[in-house]
Short mmCIF file of C-alpha atoms in Angstrom, two decimals:
data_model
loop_
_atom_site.label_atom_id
_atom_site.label_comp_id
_atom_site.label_asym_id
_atom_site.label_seq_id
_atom_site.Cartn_x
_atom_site.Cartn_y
_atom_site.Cartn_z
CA UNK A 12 22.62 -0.44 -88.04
CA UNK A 13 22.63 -1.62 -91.65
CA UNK A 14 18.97 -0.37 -93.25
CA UNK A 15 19.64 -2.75 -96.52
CA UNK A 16 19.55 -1.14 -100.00
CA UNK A 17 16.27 0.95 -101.12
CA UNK A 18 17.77 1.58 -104.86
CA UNK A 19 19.53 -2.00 -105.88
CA UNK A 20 19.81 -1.72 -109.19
CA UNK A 21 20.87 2.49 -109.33
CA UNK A 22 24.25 2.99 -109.09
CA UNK A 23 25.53 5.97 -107.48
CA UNK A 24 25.17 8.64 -111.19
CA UNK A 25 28.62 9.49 -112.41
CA UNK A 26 29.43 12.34 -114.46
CA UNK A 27 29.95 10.45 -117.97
CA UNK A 28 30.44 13.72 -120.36
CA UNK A 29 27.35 15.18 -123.57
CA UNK A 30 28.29 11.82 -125.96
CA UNK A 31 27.44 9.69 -123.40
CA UNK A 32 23.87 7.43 -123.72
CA UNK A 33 23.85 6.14 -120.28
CA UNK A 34 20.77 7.60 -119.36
CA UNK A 35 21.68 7.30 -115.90
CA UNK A 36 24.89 9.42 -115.97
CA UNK A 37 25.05 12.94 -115.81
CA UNK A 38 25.58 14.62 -119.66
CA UNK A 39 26.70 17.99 -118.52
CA UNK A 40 26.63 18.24 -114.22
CA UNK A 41 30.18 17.86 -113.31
CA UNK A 42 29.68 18.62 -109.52
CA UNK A 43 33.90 19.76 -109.55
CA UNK A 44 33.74 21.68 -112.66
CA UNK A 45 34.92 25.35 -112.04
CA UNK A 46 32.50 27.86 -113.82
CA UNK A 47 33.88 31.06 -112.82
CA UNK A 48 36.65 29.95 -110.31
CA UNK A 49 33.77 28.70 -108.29
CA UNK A 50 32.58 24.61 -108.68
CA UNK A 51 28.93 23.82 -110.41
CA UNK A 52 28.24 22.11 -107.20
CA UNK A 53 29.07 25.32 -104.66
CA UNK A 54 26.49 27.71 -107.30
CA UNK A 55 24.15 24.86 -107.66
CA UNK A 56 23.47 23.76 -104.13
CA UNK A 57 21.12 21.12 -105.00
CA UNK A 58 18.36 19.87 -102.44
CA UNK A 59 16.05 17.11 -102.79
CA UNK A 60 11.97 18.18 -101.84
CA UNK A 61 11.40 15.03 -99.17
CA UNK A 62 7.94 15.64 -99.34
CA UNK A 63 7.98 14.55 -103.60
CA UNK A 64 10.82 12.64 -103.59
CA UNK A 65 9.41 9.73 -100.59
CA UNK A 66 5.74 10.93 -100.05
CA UNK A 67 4.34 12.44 -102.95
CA UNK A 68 2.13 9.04 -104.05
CA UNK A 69 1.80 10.90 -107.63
CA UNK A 70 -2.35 11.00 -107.10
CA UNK A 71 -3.91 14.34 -109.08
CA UNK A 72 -7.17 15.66 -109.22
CA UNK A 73 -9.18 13.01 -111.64
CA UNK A 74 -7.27 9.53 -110.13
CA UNK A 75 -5.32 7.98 -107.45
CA UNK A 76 -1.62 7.49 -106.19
CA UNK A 77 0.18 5.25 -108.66
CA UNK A 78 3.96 5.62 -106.96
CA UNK A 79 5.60 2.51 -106.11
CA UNK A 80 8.01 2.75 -102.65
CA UNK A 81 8.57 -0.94 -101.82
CA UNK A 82 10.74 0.87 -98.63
CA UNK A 83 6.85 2.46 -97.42
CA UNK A 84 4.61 0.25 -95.98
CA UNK A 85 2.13 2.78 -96.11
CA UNK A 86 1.37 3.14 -92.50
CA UNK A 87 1.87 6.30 -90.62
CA UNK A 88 4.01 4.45 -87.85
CA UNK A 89 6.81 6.54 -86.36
CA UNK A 90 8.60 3.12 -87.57
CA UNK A 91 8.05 3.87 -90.99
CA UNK A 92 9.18 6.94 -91.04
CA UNK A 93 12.32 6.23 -89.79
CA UNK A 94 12.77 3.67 -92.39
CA UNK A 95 11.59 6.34 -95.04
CA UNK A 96 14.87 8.43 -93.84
CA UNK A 97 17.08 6.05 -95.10
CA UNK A 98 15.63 5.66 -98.21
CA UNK A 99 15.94 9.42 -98.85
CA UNK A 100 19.86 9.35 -97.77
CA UNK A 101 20.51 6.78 -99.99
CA UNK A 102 18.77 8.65 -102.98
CA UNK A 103 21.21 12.03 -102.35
CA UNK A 104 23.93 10.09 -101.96
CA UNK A 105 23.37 8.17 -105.10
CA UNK A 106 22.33 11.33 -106.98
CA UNK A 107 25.25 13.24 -105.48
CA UNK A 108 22.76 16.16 -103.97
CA UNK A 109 24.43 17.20 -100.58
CA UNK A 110 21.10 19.59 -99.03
CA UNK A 111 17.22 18.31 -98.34
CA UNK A 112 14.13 20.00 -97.86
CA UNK A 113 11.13 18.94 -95.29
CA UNK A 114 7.72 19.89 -93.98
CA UNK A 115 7.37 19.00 -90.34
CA UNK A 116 4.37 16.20 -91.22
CA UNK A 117 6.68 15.21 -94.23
CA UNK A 118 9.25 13.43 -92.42
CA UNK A 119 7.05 12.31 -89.61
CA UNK A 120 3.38 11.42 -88.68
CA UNK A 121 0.75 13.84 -87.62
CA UNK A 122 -0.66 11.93 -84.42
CA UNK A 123 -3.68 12.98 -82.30
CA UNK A 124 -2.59 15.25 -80.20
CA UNK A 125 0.37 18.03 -80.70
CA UNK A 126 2.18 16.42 -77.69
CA UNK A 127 2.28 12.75 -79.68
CA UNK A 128 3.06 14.96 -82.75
CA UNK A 129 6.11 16.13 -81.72
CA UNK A 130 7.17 13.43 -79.86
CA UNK A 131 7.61 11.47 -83.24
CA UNK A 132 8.72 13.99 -85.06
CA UNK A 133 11.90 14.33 -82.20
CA UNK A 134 12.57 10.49 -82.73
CA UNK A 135 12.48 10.92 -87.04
CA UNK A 136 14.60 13.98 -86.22
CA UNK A 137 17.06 11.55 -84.04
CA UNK A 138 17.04 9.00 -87.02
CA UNK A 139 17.56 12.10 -89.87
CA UNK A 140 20.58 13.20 -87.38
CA UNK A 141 22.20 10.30 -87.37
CA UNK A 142 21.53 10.02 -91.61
CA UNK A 143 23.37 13.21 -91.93
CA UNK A 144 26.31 12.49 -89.88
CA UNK A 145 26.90 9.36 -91.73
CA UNK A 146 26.52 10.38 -94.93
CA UNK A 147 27.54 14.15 -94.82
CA UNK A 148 24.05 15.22 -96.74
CA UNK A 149 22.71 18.84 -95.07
CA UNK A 150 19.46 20.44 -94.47
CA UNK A 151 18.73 23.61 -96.61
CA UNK A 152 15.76 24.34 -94.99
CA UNK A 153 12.68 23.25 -92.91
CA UNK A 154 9.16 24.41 -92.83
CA UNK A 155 6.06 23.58 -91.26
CA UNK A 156 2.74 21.79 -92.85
CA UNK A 157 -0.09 24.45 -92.32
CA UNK A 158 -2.30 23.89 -95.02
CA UNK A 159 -2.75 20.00 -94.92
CA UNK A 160 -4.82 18.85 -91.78
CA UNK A 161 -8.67 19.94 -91.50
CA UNK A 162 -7.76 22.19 -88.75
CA UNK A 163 -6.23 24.74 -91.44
CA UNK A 164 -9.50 24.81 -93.67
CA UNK A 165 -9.65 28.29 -93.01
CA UNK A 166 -5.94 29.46 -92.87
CA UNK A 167 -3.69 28.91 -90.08
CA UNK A 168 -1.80 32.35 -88.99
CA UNK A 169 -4.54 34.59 -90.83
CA UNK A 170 -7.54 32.10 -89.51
CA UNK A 171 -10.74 33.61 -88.42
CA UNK A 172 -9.93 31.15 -85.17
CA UNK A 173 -7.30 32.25 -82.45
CA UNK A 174 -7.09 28.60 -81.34
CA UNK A 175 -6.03 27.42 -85.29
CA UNK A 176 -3.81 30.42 -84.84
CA UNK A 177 -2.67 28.89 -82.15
CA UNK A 178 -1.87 25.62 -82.70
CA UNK A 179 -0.46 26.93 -85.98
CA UNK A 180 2.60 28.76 -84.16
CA UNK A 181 3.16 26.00 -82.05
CA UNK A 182 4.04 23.67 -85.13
CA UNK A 183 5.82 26.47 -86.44
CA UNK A 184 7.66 26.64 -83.29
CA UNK A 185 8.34 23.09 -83.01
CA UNK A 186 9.79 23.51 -87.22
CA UNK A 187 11.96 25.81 -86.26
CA UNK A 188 13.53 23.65 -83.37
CA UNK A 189 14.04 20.94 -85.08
CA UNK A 190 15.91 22.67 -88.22
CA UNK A 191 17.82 24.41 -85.23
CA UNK A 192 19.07 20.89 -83.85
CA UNK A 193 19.63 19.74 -87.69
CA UNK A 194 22.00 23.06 -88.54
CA UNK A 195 19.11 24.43 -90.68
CA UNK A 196 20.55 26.41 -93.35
CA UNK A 197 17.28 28.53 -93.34
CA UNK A 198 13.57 28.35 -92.46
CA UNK A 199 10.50 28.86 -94.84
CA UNK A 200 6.99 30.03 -94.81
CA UNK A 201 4.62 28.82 -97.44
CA UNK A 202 1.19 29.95 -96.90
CA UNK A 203 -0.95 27.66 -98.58
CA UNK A 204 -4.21 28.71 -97.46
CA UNK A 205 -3.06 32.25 -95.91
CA UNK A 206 -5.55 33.83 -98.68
CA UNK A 207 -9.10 33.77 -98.91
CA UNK A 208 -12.00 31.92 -101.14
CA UNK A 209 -14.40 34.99 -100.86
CA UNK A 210 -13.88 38.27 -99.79
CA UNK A 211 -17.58 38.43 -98.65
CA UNK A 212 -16.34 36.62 -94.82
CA UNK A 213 -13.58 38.18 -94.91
CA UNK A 214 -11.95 40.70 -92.77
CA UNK A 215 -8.18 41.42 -95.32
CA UNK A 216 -6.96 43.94 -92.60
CA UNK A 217 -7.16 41.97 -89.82
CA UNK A 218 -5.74 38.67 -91.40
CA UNK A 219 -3.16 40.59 -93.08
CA UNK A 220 -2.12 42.08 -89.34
CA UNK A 221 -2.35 38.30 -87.71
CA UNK A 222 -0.31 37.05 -90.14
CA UNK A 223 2.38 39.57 -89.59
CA UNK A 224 2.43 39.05 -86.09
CA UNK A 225 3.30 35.39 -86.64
CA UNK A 226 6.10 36.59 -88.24
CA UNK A 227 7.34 39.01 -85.95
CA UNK A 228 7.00 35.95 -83.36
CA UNK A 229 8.95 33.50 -85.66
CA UNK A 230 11.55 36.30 -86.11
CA UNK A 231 11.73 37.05 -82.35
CA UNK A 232 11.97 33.43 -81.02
CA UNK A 233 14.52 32.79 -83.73
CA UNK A 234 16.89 35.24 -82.53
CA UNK A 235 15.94 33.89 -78.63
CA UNK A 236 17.15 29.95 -79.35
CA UNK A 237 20.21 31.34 -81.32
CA UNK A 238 19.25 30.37 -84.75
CA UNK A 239 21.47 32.01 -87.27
CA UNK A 240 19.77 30.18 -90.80
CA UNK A 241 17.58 32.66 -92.73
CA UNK A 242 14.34 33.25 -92.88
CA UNK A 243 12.02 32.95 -96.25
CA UNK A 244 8.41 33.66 -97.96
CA UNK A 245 7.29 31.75 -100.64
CA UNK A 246 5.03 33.62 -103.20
CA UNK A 247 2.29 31.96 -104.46
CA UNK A 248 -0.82 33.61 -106.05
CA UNK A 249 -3.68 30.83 -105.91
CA UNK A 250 -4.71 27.51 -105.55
CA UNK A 251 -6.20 26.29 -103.04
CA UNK A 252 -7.04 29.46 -101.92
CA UNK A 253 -8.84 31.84 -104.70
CA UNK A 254 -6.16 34.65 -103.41
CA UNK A 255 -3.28 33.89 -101.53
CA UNK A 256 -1.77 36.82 -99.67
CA UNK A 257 1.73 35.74 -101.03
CA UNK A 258 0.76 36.10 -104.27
CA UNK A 259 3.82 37.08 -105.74
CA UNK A 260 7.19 38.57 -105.13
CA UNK A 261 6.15 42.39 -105.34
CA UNK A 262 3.09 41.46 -103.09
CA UNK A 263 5.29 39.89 -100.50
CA UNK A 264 8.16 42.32 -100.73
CA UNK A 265 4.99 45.50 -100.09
CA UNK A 266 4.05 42.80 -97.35
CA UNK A 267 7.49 42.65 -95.73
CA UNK A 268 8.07 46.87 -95.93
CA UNK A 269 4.44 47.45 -94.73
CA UNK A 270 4.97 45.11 -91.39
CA UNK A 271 8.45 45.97 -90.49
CA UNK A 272 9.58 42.70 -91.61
CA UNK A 273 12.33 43.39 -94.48
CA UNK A 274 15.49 42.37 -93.46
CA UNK A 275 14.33 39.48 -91.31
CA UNK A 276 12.95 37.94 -94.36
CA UNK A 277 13.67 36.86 -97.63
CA UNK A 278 11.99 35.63 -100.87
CA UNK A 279 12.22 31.77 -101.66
CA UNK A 280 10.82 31.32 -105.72
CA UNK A 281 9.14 29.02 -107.37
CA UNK A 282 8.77 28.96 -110.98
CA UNK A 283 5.51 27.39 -110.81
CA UNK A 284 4.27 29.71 -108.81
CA UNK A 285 5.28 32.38 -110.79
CA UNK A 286 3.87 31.06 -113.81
CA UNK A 287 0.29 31.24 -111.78
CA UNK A 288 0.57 34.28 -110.69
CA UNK A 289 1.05 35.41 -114.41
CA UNK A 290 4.50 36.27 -114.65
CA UNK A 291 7.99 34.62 -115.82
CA UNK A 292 10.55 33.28 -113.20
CA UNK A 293 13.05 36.21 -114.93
CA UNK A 294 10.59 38.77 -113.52
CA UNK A 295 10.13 36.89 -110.08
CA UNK A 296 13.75 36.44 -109.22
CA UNK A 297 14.93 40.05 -110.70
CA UNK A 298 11.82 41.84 -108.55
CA UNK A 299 13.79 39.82 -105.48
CA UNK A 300 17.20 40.72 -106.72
CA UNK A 301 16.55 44.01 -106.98
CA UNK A 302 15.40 44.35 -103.62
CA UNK A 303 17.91 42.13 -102.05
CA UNK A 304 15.46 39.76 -100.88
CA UNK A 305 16.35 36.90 -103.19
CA UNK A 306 17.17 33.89 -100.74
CA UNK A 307 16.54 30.89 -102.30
CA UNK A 308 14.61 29.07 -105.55
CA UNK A 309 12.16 25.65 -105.82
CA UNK A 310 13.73 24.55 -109.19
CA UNK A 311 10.57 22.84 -111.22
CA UNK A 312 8.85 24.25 -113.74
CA UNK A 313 4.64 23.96 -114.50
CA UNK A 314 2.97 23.39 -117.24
CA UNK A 315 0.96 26.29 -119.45
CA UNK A 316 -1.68 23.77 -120.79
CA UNK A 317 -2.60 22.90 -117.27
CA UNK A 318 -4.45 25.41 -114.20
CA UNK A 319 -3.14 24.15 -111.93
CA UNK A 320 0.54 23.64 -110.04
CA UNK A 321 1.90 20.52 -111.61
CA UNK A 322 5.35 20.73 -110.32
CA UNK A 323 7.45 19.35 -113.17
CA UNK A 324 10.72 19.01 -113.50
CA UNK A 325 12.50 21.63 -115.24
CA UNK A 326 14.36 20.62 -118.74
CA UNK A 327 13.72 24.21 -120.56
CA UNK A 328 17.40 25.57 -120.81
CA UNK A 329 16.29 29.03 -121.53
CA UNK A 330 14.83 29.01 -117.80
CA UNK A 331 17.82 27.83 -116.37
CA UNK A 332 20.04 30.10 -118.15
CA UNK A 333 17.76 32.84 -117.12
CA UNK A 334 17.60 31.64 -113.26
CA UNK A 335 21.22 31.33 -113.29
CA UNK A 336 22.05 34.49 -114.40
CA UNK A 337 19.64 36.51 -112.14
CA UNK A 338 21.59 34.15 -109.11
CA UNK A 339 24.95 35.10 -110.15
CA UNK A 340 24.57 38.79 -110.34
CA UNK A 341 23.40 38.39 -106.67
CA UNK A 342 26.99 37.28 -106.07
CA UNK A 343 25.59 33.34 -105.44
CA UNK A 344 23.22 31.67 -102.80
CA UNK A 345 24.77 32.43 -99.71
CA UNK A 346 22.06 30.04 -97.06
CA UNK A 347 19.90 29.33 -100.08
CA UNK A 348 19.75 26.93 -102.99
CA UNK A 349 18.14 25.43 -105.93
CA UNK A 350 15.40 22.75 -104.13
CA UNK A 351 13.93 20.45 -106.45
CA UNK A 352 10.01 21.07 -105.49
CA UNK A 353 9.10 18.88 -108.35
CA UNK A 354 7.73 15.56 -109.00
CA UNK A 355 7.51 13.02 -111.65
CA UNK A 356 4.54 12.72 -113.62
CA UNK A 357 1.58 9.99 -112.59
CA UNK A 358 2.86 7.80 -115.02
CA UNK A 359 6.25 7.79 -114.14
CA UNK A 360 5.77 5.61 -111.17
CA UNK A 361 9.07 3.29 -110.53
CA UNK A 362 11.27 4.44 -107.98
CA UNK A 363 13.77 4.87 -111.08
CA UNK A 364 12.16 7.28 -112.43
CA UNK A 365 13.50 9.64 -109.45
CA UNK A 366 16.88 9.40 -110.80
CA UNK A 367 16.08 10.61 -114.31
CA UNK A 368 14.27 13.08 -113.05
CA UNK A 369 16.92 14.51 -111.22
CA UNK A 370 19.70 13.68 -113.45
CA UNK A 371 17.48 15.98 -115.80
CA UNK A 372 17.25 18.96 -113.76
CA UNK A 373 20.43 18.92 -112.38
CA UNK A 374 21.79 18.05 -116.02
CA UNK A 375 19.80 21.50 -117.00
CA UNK A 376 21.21 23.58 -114.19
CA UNK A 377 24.84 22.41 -115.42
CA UNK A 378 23.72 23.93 -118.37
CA UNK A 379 22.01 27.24 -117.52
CA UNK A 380 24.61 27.91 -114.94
CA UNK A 381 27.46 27.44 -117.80
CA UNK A 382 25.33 29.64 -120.23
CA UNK A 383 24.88 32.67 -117.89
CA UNK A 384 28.02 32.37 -116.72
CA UNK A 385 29.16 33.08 -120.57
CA UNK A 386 26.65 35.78 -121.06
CA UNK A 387 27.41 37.66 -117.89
CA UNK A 388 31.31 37.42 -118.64
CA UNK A 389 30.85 38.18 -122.64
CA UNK A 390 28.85 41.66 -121.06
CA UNK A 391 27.55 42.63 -124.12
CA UNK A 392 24.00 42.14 -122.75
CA UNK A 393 24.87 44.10 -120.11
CA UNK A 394 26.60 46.98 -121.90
CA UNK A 395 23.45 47.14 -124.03
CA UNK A 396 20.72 47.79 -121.22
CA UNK A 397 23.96 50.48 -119.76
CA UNK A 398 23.87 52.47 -122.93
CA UNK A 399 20.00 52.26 -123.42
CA UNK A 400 19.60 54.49 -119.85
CA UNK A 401 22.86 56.52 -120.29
CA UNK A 402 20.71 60.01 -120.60
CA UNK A 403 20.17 59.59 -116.71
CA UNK A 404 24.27 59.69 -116.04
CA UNK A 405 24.47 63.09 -116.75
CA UNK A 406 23.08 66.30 -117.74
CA UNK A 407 19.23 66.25 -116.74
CA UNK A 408 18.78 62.79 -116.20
CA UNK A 409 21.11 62.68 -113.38
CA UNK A 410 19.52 65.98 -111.99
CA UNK A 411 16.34 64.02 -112.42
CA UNK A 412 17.41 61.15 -110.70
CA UNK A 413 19.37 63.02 -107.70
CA UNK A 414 16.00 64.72 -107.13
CA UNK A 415 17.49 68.05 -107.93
CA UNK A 416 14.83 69.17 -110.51
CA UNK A 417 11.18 70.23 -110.32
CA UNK A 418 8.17 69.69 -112.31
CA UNK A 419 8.33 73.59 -113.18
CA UNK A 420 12.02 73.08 -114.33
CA UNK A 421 11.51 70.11 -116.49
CA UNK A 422 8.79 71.87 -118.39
CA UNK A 423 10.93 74.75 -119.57
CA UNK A 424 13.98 72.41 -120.31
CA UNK A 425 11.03 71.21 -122.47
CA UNK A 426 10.33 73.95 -124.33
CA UNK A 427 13.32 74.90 -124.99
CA UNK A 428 14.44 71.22 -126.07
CA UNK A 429 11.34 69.96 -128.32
CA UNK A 430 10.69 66.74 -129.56
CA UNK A 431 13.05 64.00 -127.50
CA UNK A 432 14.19 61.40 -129.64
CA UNK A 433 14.74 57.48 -128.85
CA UNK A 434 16.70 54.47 -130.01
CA UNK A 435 14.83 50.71 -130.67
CA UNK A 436 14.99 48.76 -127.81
CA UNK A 437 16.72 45.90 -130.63
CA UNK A 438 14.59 42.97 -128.90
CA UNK A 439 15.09 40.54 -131.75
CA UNK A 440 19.18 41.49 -131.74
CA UNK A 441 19.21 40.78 -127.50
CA UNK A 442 16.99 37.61 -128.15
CA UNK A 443 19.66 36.12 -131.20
CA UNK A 444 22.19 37.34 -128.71
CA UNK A 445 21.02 35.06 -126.06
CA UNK A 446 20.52 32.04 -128.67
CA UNK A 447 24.12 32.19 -129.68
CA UNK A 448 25.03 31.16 -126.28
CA UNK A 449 22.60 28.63 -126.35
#
């Protein structure tokens, strides 16, 4: 079936080199460029957010949608959605980004009854089949809306209700098929109003335990249909909820260990979200890394002027560089990627302005993951932070750390030792370091 052209006037972005002022060409993303015997588009994995790229109407809190899509005809016909899908293809192909990202009510309408609700959403699913067997364009991952529809007012798997609870696992359940029949690459939850507004209705405990068991029913019926893509959380710390029980990676990972559930889950990050919960993305992803729970990353960035999640693009090389380097020292995303969970701003409304934002991040990425990939080889950071702990590789530091010392012990190596000395930590010297790779 021939679907016409959505983007007429884009051409598909080539890779035209730093001196080049096409500003629809890529300035540093080379998709076959080998950094590290490995090609920017294999460490990248770029995915496209469906729900910003073809629904997010670019409305915020003090004014309206101003987005034009002349492909939308702004009904919620099963119709239209299918149409949508082929907008979307088009747009990856055209960028050159091979992976996509949905919520269930993204890609198709949310009817009246959960019957007539899946029921489109199997005929989008047919259409976005077909899409990525013509064009070769992949699924990273798939997740469920539980946050949007009035029914969720009050949290869906940690609602005071067991029939929201309900209906809330049977959308997840109906996610997880579909990203099962689309080869999936993984499966995320994002609880956007798993939290509370007031602790004065609420019973923590008991949420905490529903929510968990969710999980442990998501995890079992996973492993029933034969679905082999992983698993994610994604932290967030507020908004809409005053206190979101993902509130950050440490909260999730204590989450996780508490319930039984690391191993069968992993973290996906969002720099936003870390921003909100009051830390950097640095912190996020090396909390994850450390733990070896660091699946995947939403690639945007917010902004600090701003309260609330504004979902920007991200353009700030130093957070790229620092993304990239935390991602390589994991040894690369294995199911995950970098998802662009970002939109453009209100006033960026043509449909062109989706390319340049893209061609932007993807431009940055080229550029953090070329930077980290120098500092990680050069290993002078590295050798640095070695040298600054090497009083634990031997002598009482390793006793220490082997757990072959006692409190008694250590305070008459004390007495006998005095005073310990220490070195600067040489911030400034690491931080001109870092800018001389930049």
């Amino acid at each position: 079936m021939n679907h016409g052209e959505f983007f007429p006037n884009i051409p598909r972005i080539a890779f035209e080199g730093p001196k080049s002022r096409n500003p629809l060409a890529f300035k540093h993303y080379d998709a076959a460029e080998l950094v590290g015997g490995k090609s920017m588009k294999e460490h990248l994995r770029f995915a496209c957010a469906y729900w910003h790229t073809m629904r997010n109407g670019l409305s915020d809190p003090f004014g309206g949608a101003t987005a034009q899509r002349p492909w939308d005809d702004g009904t919620e016909s099963v119709a239209n959605a299918q149409k949508r899908v082929w907008a979307m293809f088009e747009f990856m192909q055209k960028t050159g980004i091979e992976y996509y990202c949905f919520h269930d009510r993204d890609v198709a309408p949310e009817l009246n009854d959960l019957a007539r609700s899946n029921a489109a959403f199997d005929a989008v699913a047919d259409e976005l089949e077909k899409a990525q067997k013509q064009t070769g364009c992949k699924l990273l991952w798939g997740t469920a809306c539980l946050f949007s529809h009035p029914r969720y007012n009050q949290g869906a798997g940690t609602s005071p209700y067991a029939d929201v609870f309900a209906y809330g696992a049977a959308q997840i359940k109906k996610a997880i098929d579909v990203t099962h029949r689309l080869g999936g690459e993984g499966y995320t939850f994002w609880g956007g109003r798993e939290g509370y507004a007031t602790l004065w209705n609420t019973n923590m405990k008991r949420e905490l335990d529903h929510l968990a068991r969710l999980l442990h029913m998501a995890v079992d019926y996973k492993k029933k249909i034969g679905f082999k893509g992983a698993f994610y959380i994604e932290p967030k710390p507020r908004e809409p909820s005053t206190h979101q029980y993902d509130s950050d990676a440490a909260a999730c990972l204590n989450f996780l260990r508490e319930y039984g559930l690391l191993g069968e889950l992993s973290l996906n990050l969002e720099t936003n979200h870390a921003t909100l919960a009051g830390h950097s993305m640095m912190h996020e992803m090396r909390v994850a890394r450390e733990a070896g729970a660091l699946g995947s990353v939403d690639a945007n960035t917010g902004d600090e002027l701003i309260g609330w999640d504004t979902d920007q693009f991200p353009t700030d090389i130093y957070l790229t560089t620092q993304i990239m380097i935390e991602v390589l020292k994991m040894g690369g995303f294995t199911t995950g990627g970098l998802n662009f969970d970002a939109k453009t701003r209100r006033e960026s409304f043509e449909p062109e302005d989706l390319f340049h934002a893209h061609i932007g991040g993807m431009d940055a990425f080229a550029r953090g993951l070329k930077i980290a990939h120098a500092i990680v080889s050069d290993g002078r950071m590295d050798d640095f932070v070695k040298s600054r702990y090497e009083s634990f590789d031997s002598g009482i530091g390793a006793r220490i750390e082997a757990g072959a010392v006692t409190l008694e012990e250590l305070e008459a190596y004390t007495l006998g030792k005095g005073e310990p000395a220490t070195r600067s930590g040489r911030q400034e010297m690491l931080e001109n370091l870092i800018n001389d790779f930049i």
